[in-house]
CSV table of C-alpha atoms and ligand atoms in Angstrom, one decimal:
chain,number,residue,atom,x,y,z
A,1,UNK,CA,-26.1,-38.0,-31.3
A,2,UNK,CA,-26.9,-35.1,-28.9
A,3,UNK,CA,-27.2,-36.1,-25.4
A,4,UNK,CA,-30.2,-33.5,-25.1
A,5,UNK,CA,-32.0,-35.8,-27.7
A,6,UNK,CA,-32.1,-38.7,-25.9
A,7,UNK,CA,-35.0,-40.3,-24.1
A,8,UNK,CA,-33.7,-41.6,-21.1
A,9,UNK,CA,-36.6,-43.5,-19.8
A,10,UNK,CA,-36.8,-44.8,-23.1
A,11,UNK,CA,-33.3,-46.2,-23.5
A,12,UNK,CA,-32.6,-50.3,-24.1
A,13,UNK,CA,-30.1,-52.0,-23.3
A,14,UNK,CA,-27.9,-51.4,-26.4
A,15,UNK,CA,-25.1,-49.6,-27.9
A,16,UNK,CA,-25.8,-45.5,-28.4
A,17,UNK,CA,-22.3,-43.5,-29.9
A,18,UNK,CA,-20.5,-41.2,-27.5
A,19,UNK,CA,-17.9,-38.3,-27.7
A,20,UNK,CA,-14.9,-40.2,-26.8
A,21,UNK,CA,-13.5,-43.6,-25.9
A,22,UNK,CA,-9.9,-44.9,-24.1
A,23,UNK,CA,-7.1,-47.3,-25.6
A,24,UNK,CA,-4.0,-48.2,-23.9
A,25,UNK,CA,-1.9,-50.3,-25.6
A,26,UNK,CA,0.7,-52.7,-24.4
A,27,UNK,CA,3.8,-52.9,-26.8
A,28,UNK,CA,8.1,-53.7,-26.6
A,29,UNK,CA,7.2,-54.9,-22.6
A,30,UNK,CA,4.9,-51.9,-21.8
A,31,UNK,CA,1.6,-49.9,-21.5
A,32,UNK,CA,1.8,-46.7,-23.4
A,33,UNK,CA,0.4,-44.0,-23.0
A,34,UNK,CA,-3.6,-43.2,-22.7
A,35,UNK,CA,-5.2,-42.1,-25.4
A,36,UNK,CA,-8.5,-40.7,-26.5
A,37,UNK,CA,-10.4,-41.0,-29.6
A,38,UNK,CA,-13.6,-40.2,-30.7
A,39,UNK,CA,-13.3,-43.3,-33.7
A,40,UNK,CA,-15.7,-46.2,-33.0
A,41,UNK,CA,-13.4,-47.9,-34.9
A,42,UNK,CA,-10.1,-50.0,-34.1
A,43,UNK,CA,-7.4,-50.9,-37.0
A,44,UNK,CA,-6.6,-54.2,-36.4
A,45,UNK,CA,-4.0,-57.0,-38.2
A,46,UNK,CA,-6.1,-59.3,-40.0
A,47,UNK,CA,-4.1,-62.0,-38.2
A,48,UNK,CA,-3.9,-61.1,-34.4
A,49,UNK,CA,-4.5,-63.2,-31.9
A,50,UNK,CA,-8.0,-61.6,-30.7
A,51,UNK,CA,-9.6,-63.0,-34.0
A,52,UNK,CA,-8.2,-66.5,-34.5
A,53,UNK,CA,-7.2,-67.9,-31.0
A,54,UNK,CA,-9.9,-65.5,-29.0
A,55,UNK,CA,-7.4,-63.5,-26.9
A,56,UNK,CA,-10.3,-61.2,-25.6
A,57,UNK,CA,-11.1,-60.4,-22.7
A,58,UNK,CA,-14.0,-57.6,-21.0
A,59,UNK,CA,-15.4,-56.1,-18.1
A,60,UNK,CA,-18.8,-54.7,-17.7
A,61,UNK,CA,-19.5,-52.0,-14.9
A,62,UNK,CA,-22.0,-48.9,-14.1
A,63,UNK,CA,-22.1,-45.2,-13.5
A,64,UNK,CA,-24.6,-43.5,-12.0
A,65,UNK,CA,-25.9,-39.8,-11.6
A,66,UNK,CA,-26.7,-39.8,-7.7
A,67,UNK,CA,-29.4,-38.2,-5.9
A,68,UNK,CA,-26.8,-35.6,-4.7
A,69,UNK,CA,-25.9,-34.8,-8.6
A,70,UNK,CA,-22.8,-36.4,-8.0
A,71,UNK,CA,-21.4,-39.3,-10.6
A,72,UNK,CA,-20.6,-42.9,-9.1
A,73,UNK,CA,-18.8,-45.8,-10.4
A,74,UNK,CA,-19.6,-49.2,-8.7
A,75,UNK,CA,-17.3,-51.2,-7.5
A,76,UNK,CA,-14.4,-50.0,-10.2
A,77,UNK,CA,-12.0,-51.9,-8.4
A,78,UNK,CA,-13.1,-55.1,-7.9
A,79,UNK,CA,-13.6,-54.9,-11.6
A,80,UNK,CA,-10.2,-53.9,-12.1
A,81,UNK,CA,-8.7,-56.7,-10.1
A,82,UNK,CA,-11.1,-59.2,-12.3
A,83,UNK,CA,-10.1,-58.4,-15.5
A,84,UNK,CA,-6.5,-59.3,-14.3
A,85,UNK,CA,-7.5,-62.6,-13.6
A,86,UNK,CA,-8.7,-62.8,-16.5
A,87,UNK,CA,-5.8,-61.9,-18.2
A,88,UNK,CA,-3.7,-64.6,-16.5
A,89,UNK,CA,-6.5,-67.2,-17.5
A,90,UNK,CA,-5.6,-66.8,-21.2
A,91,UNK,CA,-2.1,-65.4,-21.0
A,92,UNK,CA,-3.0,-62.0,-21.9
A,93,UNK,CA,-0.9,-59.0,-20.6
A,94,UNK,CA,-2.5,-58.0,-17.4
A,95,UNK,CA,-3.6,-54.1,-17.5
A,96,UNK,CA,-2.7,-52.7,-14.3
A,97,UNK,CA,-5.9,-51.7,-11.9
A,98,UNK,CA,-4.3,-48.1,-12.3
A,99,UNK,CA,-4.5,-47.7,-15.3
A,100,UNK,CA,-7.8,-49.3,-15.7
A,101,UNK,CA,-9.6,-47.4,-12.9
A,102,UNK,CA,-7.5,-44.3,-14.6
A,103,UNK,CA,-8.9,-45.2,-18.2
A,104,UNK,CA,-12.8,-45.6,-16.7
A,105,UNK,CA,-12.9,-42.4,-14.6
A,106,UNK,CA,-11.1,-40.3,-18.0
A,107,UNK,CA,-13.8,-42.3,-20.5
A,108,UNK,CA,-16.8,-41.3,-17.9
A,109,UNK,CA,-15.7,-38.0,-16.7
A,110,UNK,CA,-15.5,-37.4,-21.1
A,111,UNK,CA,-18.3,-38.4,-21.5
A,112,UNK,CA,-20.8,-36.7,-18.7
A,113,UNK,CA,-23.1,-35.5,-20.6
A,114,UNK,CA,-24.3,-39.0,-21.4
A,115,UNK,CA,-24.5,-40.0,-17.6
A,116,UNK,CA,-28.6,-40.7,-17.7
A,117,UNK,CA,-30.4,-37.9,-14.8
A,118,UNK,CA,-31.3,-39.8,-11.4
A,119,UNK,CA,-34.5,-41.1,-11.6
A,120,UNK,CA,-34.7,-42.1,-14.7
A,121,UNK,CA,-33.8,-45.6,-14.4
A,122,UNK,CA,-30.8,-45.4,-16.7
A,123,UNK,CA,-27.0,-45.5,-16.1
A,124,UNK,CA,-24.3,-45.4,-18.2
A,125,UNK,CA,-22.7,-48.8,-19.1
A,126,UNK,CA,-19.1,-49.3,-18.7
A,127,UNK,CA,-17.1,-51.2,-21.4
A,128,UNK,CA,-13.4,-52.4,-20.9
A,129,UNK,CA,-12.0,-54.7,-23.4
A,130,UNK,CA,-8.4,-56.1,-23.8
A,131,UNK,CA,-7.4,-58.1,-27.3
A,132,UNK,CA,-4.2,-59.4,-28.5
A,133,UNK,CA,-3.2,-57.1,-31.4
A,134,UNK,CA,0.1,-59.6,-32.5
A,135,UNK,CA,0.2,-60.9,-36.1
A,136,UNK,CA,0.2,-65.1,-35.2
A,137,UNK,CA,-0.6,-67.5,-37.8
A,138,UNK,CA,0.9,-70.8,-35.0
A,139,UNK,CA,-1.2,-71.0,-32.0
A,140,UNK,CA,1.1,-69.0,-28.9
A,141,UNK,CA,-0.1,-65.5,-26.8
A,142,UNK,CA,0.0,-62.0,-28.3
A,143,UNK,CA,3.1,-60.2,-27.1
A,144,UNK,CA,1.5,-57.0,-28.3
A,145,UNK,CA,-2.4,-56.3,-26.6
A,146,UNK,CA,-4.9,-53.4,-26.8
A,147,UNK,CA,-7.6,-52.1,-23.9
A,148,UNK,CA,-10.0,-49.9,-24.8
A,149,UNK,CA,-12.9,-48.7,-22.9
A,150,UNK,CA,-16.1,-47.6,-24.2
A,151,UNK,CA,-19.4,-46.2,-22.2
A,152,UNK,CA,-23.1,-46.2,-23.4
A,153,UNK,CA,-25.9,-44.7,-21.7
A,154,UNK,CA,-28.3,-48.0,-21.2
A,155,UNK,CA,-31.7,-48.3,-20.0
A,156,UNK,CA,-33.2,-50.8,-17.6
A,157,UNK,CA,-32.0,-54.5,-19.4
A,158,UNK,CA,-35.2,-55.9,-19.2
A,159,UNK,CA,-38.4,-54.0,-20.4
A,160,UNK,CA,-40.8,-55.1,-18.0
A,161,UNK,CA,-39.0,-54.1,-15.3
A,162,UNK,CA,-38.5,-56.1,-12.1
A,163,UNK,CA,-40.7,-58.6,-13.0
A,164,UNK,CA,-40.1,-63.1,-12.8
A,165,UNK,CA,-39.6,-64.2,-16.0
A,166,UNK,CA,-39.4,-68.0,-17.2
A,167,UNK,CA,-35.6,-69.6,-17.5
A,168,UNK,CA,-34.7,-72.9,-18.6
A,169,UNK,CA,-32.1,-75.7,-18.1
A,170,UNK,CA,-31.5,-78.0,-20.7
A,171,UNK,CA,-28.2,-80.2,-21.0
A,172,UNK,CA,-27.7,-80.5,-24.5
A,173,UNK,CA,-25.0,-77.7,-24.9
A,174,UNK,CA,-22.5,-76.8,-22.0
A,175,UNK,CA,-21.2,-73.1,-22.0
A,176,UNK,CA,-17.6,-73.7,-20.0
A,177,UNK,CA,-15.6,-77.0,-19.5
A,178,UNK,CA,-15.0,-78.2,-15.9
A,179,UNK,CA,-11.6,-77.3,-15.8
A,180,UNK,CA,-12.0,-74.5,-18.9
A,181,UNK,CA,-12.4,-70.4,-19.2
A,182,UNK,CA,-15.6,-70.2,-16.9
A,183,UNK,CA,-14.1,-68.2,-14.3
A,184,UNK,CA,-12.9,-65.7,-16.2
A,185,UNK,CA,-14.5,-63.2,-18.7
A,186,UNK,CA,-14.1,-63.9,-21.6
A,187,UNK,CA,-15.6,-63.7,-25.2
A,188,UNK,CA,-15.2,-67.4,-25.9
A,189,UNK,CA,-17.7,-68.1,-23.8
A,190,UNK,CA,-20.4,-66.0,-24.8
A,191,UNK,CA,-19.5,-67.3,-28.6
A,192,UNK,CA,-20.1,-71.1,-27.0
A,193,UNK,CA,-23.1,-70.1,-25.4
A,194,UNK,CA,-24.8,-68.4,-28.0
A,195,UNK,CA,-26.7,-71.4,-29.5
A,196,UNK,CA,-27.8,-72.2,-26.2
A,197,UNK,CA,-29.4,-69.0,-25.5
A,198,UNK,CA,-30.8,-68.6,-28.9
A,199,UNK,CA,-32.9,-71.6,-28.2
A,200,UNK,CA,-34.1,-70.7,-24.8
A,201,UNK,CA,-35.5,-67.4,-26.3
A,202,UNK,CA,-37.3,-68.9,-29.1
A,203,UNK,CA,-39.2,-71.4,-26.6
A,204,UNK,CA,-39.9,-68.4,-24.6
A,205,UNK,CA,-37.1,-68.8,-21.6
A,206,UNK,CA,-35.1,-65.8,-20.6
A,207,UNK,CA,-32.2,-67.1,-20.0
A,208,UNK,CA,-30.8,-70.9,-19.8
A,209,UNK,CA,-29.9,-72.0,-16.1
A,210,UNK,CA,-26.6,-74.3,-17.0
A,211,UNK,CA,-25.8,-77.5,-15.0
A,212,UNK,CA,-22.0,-77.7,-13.8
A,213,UNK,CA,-20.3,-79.4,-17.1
A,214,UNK,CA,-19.1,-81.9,-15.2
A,215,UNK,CA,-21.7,-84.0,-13.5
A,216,UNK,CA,-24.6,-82.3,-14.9
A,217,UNK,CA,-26.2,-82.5,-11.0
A,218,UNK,CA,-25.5,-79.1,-9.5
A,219,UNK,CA,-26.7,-75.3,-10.5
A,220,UNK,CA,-24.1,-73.4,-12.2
A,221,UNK,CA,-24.8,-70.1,-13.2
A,222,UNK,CA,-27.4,-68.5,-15.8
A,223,UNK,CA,-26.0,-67.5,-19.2
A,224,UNK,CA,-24.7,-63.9,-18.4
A,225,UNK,CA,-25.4,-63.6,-14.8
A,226,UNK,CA,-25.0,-65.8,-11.6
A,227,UNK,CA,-28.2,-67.3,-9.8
A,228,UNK,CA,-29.0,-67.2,-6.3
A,229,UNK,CA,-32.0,-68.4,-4.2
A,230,UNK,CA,-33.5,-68.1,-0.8
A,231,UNK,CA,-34.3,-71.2,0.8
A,232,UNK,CA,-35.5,-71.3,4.9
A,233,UNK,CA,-34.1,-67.8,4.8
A,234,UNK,CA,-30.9,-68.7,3.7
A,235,UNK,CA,-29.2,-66.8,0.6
A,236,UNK,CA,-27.8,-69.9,-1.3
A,237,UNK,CA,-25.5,-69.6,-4.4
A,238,UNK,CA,-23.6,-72.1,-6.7
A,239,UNK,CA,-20.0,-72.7,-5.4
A,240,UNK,CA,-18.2,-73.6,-8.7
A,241,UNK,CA,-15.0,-73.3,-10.3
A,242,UNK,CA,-17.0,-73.2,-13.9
A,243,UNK,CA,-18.9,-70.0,-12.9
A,244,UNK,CA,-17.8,-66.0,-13.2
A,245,UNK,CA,-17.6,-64.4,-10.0
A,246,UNK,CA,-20.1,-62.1,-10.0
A,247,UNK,CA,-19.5,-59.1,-8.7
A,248,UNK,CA,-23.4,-58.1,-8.1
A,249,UNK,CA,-23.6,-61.2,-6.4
A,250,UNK,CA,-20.6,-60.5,-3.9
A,251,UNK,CA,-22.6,-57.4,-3.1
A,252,UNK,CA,-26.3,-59.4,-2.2
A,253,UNK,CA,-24.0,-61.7,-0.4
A,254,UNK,CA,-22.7,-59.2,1.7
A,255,UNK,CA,-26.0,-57.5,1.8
A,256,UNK,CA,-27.9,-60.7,2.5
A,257,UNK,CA,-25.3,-60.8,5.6
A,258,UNK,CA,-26.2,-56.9,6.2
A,259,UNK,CA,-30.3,-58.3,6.5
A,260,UNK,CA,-29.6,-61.1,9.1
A,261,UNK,CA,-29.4,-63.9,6.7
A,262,UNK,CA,-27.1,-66.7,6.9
A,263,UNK,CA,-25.2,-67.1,3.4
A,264,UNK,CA,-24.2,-70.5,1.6
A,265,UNK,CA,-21.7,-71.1,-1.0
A,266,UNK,CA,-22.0,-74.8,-2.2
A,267,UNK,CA,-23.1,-77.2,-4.4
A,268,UNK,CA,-27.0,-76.8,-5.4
A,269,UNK,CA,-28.4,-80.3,-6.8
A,270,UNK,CA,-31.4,-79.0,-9.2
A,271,UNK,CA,-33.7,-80.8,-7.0
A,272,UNK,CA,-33.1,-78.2,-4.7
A,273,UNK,CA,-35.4,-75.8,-6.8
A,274,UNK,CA,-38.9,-77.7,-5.1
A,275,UNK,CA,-37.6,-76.2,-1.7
A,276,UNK,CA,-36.8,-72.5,-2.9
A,277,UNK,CA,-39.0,-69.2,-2.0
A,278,UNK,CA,-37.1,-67.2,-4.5
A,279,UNK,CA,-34.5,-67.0,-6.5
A,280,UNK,CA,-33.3,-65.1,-9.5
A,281,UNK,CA,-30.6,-64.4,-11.8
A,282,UNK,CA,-27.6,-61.5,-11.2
A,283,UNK,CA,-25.5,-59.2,-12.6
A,284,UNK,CA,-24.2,-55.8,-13.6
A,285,UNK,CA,-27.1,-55.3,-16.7
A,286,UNK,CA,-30.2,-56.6,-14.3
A,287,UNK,CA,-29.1,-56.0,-10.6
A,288,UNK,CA,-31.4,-59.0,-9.6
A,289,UNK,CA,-34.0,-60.6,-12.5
A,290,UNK,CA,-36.4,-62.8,-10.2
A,291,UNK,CA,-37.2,-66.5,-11.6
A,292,UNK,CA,-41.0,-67.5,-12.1
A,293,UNK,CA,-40.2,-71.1,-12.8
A,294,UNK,CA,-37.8,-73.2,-14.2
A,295,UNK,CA,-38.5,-75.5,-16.6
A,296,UNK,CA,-36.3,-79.1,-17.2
A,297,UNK,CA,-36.2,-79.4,-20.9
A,298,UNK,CA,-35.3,-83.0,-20.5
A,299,UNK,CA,-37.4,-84.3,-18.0
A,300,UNK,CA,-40.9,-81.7,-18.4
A,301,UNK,CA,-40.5,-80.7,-14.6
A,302,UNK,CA,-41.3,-77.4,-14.0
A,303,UNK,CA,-40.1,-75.9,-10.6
A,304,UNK,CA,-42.4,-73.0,-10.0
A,305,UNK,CA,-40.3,-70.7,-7.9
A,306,UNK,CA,-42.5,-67.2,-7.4
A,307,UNK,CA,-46.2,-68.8,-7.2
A,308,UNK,CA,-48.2,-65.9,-7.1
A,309,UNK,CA,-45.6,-64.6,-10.1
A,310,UNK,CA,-44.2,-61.6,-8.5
A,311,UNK,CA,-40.9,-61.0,-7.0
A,312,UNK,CA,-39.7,-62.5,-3.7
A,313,UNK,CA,-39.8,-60.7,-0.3
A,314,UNK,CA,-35.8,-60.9,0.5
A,315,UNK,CA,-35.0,-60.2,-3.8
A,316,UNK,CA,-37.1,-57.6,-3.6
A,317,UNK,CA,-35.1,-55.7,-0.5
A,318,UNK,CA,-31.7,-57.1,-2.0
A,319,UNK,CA,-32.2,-55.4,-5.0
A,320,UNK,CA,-33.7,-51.8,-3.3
A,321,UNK,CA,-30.7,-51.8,-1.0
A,322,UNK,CA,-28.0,-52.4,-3.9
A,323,UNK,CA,-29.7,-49.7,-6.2
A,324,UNK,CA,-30.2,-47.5,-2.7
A,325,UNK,CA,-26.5,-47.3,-2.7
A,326,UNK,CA,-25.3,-47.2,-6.5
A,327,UNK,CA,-28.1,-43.8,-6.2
A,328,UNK,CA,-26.2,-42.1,-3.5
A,329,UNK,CA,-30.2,-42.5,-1.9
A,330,UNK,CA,-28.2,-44.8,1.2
A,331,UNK,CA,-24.9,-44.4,3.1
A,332,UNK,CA,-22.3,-46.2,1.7
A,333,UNK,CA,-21.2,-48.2,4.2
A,334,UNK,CA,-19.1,-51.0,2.5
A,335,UNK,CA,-17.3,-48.3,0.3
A,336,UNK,CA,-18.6,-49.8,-2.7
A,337,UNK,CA,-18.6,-46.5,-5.0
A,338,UNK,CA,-16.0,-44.5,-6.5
A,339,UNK,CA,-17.3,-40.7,-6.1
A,340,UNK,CA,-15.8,-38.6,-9.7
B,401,PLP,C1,-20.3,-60.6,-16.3
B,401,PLP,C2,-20.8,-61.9,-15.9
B,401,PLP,C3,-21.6,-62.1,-14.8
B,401,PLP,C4,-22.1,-61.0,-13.9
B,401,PLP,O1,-21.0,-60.4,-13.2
B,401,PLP,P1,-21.2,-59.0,-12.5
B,401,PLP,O2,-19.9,-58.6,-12.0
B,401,PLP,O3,-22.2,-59.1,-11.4
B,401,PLP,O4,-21.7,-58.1,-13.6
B,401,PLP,C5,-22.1,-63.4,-14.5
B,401,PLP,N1,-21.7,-64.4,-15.3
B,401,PLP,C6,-21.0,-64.3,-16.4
B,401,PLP,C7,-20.7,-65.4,-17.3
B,401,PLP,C8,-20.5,-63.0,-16.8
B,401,PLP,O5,-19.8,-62.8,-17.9
């Protein structure tokens, strides 16, 4: 595809081919050297690791094209030192964060002409993945791995814009065990939380808002994305050790801080929602997507969050600020972007 062809203000949140893509691979104790390709394809044994056992592991991060004309990468570190985590969670070889800021600056810089013009809403979705590549038929890690990164130019994730939209808990299907994968990213538990998901969408619901696995009491987080609320002007957000750290949600918390507002990390009994003035779901794809209501599947209680159904006051200023400074439109005080 021609990058002149594309309709940027158009764009979903979807895959659209490139010029080029990155692959490291670790093999005999160490990385190798960094490659590009322009194959969308990888050639893979039939029995590694990465297809039967689920050694795979991702990131997911942004670019932007700035007011200034200049490209920025958000927060490519602190994605860097999560995917190592990661790694350790499912004894995968960690990829160093120099090579994987390396690998993300070559595959963006490659790929510029894809980098969606400021103003129109898009940005160019950033796609690291790690698999084991090792032939295993008995159940042990890869000693051989692959990491790859990919971009895509994407539009906003959610059509309507910024707008509340309807999520759901429901505690028939758990995405993470209490002492399982939850903190770290990992494909297994999109796979387990698929069902889940597909449900909520065909009643309607966004997303499903998952109870801690454990107790089934407190607020986890929301499918793909933390959840946060404001409650007596207070930024409040799940404390769990079954949740991903979001790295968007680091950012409001620190921004929430930046506005005045006292921030809490703890436990958030459902019951809590009758006593929110906002809240809403967050991440890399969506920034901040601002809950209408939550509906209990189980019990019929509905917890209407945004009452006059439009987004919060303090979500609302969270989610200018963050975009403010991903745009180059806002100093950068907290040194959150990597300038190409
Ligand atoms: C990626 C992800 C998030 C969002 O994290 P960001 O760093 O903000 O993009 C939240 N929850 C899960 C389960 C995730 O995989």
């Amino acid at each position: 595809m021609k990058s002149n062809e594309l309709d940027w203000a158009n764009l979903s949140f979807g895959y659209v081919p490139t010029d080029v893509n990155v692959r490291c691979t670790f093999r005999d104790g160490q990385w190798g050297p960094i490659e590009e390709t322009a194959s969308e394809h990888i050639n893979l044994h039939m029995a590694a690791t990465a297809l039967h056992y689920g050694q795979e592991i991702f990131e997911g991060l942004k670019a932007f094209r700035g007011k200034d004309g200049k490209i920025r990468i958000f927060r490519l570190e602190e994605n860097a030192k999560r995917i190592i985590e990661s790694a350790k969670g499912l004894m995968m070889e960690p990829v160093p964060a120099e090579i994987f800021c390396e690998m993300v600056k070559r595959v963006v810089k490659a790929n510029e002409r894809f980098i969606p013009p400021y103003g129109s809403g898009a940005s160019l979705y950033i796609r690291p993945l790690e698999i084991g590549i090792s032939a295993r038929v008995g159940v042990k890690p890869s000693s051989e791995y692959t990491f790859i990164v990919f971009v895509s130019p994407v539009g906003p994730y959610f059509k309507e814009g910024f707008k509340p939209t309807n999520i759901c808990v429901m505690r028939e299907f758990d995405r993470v065990a209490p002492k399982g994968t939850g903190r770290w990213k990992v494909g297994g538990n999109y796979a387990a939380s698929i069902a889940a998901g597909e449900k909520a969408h065909s009643l309607g619901y966004s997303a499903v808002l998952y109870l801690d696995p454990r107790e089934k009491k407190y607020l986890d987080e929301c499918g793909p994305a933390n959840f946060f609320a404001i409650k007596d002007g207070k930024y409040i957000t799940p404390a769990s050790d079954s949740i991903l750290p979001s790295i968007t949600n680091k950012s409001f918390m620190q921004l929430a801080r930046d506005m005045g507002l006292e921030v809490e990390e703890r436990h958030i009994p459902i019951e809590e929602l009758d006593y929110v003035s906002e809240a809403a779901a967050c991440g890399t794809a969506a920034v901040a997507s601002p809950v209408a209501e939550v509906d209990d599947l189980d019990t019929g209680k509905k917890y209407i969050i945004a009452k006059d159904g439009k987004p919060g006051p303090v979500t609302t200023e969270l989610y200018n600020r963050l975009r403010a400074i991903q745009l180059g439109e806002t100093e950068d005080i907290h040194g959150w972007n990597t300038i190409l």
